[in-house]
Coordinates of C-alpha atoms in Angstrom, one line a residue:
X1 CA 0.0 0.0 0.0
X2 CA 3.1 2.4 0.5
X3 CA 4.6 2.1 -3.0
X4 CA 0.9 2.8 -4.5
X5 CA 0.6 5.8 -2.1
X6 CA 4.2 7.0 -3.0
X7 CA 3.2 7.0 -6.4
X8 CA -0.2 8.5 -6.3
X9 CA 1.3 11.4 -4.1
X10 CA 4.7 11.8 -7.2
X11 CA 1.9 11.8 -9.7
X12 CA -0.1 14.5 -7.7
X13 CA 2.7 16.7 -7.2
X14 CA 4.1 16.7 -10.7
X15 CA 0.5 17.3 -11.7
X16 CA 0.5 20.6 -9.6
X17 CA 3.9 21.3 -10.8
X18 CA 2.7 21.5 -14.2
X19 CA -0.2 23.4 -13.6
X20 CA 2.7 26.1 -12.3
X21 CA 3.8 25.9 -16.1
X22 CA 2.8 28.7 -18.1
X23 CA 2.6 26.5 -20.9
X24 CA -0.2 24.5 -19.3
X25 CA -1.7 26.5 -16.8
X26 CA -5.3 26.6 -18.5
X27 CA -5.6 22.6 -18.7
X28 CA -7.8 20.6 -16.9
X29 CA -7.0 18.1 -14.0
X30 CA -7.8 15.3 -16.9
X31 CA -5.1 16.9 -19.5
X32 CA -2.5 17.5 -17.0
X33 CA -2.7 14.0 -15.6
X34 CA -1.9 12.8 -19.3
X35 CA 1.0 15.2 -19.6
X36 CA 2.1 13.9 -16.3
X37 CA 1.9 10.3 -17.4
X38 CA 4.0 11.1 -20.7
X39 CA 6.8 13.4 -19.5
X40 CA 10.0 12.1 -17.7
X41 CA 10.8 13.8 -15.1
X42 CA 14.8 13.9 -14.6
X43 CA 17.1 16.2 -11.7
X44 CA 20.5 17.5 -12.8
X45 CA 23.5 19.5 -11.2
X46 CA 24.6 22.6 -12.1
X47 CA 26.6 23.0 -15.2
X48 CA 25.1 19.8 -17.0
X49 CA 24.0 20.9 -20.5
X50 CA 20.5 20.3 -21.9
X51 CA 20.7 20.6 -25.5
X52 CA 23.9 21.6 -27.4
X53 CA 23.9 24.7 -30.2
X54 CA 24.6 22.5 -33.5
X55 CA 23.0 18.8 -32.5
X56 CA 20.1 17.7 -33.5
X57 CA 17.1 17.4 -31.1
X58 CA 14.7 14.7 -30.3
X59 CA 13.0 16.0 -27.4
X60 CA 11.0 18.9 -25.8
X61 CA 11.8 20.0 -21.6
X62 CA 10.1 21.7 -19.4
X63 CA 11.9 23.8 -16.9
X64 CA 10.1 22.3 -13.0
X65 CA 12.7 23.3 -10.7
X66 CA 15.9 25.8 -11.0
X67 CA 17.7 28.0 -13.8
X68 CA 19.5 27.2 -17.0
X69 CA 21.7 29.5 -19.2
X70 CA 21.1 30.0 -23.0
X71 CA 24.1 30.4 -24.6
X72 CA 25.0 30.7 -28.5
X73 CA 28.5 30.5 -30.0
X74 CA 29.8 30.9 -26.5
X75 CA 27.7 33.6 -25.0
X76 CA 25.5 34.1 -23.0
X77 CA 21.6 35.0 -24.0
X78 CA 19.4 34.5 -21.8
X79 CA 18.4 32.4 -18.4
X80 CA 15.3 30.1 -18.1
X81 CA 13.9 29.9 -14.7
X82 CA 11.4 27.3 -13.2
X83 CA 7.9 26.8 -15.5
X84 CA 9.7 27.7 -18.9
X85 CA 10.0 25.9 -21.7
X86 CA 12.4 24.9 -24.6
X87 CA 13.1 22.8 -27.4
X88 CA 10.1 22.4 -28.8
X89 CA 11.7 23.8 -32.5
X90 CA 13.6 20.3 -32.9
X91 CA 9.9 18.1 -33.0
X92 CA 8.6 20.8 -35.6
X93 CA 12.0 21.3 -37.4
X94 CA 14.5 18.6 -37.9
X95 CA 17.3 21.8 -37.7
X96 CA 20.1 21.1 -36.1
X97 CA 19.6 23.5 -31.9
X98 CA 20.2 26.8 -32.1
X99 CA 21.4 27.2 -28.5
X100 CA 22.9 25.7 -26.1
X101 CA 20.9 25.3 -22.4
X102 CA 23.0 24.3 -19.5
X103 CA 21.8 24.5 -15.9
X104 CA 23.0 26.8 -13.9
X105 CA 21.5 25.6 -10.5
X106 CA 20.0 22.3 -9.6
X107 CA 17.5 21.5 -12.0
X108 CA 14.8 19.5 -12.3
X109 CA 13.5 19.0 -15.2
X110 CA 10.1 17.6 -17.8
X111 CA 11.9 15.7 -21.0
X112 CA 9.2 14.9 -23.8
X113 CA 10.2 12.9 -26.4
X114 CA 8.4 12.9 -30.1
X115 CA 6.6 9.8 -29.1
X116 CA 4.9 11.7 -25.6
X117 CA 4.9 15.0 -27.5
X118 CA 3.0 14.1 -30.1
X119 CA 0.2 12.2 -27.8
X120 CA 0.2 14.9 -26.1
X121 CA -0.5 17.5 -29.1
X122 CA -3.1 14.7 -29.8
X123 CA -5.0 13.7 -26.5
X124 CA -4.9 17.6 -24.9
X125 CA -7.2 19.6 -26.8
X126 CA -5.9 23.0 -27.6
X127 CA -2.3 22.1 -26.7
X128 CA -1.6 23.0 -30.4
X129 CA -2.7 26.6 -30.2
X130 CA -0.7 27.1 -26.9
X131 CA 2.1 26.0 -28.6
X132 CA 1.6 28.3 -31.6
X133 CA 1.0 31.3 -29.2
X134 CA 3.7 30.3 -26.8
X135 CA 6.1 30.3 -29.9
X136 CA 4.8 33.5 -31.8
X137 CA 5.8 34.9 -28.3
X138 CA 8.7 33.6 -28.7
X139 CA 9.5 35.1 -32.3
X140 CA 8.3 38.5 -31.4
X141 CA 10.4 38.6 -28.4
X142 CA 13.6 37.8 -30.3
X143 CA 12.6 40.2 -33.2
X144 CA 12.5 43.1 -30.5
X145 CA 16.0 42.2 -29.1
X146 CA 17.8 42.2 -32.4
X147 CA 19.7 45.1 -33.1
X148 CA 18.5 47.3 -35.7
X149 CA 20.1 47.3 -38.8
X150 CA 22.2 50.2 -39.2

C-alpha cells in the first residue's frame, strides 16, 4: 500500500507542478494528468547541458525546478527559470539547436520525447494553439531584441 501511495502522491505533485507551467496552466485536472503520465521527469547538477547549439534534437523539456543558461556561439543569451520551456523547435523542425541550455542551479526538469509530445499534441485539446502562441511569443520577443540594422 506504501509504493501505491508514494506513487499517487509523485503523480499528484508533478500534476501541480505543471499546472505552475505557463505553458499548461489553462488545462484541466484530466489533461494534466496525461501530460504527467508522458513526461519524464529527470534532476541535474549545475553546469550539465541540456541541449547543445549545432546537435540535433529529439526531445522537448520543461523547466520544473531551477535556472538554466542559454548560450549561442559561447555567450550568454538569456536564463530560463522554473515553468519555462524549450526545445520544442527540434519536433517541428528537424534543424540542427540553435542554443545551447546548461543549468546553472540544480535543476529539475520535464523531458518529452516525439513519441509523448505528439500524444500529447493529440490527447490535450488545444495544446496546439498554446504551442503556436507560446512560440509567436517567442518570435516576437527575439525580433524586439535584435539590433537594428544600421
Amino acid at each position: 500500500m506504501g509504493i501505491l501511495r508514494d506513487r499517487l502522491t509523485r503523480g499528484a505533485q508533478l500534476r501541480d507542478s505543471l499546472a505552475e507551467v505557463p505553458l499548461f496552466s489553462s488545462c484541466s485536472k484530466r489533461d494534466l494528468q496525461i501530460i504527467a503520465r508522458h513526461i519524464h521527469v529527470i534532476e541535474l547538477p549545475p553546469e550539465t547541458v541540456l541541449i547543445r547549439e549545432g546537435e540535433r534534437g529529439d526531445a522537448f523539456y520543461v523547466l520544473l525546478e531551477g535556472d538554466a543558461t542559454v548560450s549561442q556561439d559561447g555567450h550568454e543569451t538569456a536564463v530560463i527559470r522554473a515553468g519555462d520551456h524549450f526545445g520544442e523547435l527540434a519536433l517541428l523542425d528537424p534543424a540542427p539547436r540553435d542554443a545551447t541550455v546548461t543549468a546553472g542551479t540544480d535543476v529539475t526538469v520535464g523531458v518529452l520525447g516525439a513519441r509523448a509530445f505528439n500524444a500529447i499534441v493529440r490527447d490535450v485539446p488545444g495544446m496546439n494553439g498554446k504551442l503556436l502562441r507560446a512560440l509567436a511569443h517567442r518570435l516576437r520577443q527575439a525580433d524586439l531584441e535584435r539590433p537594428a540594422p544600421t
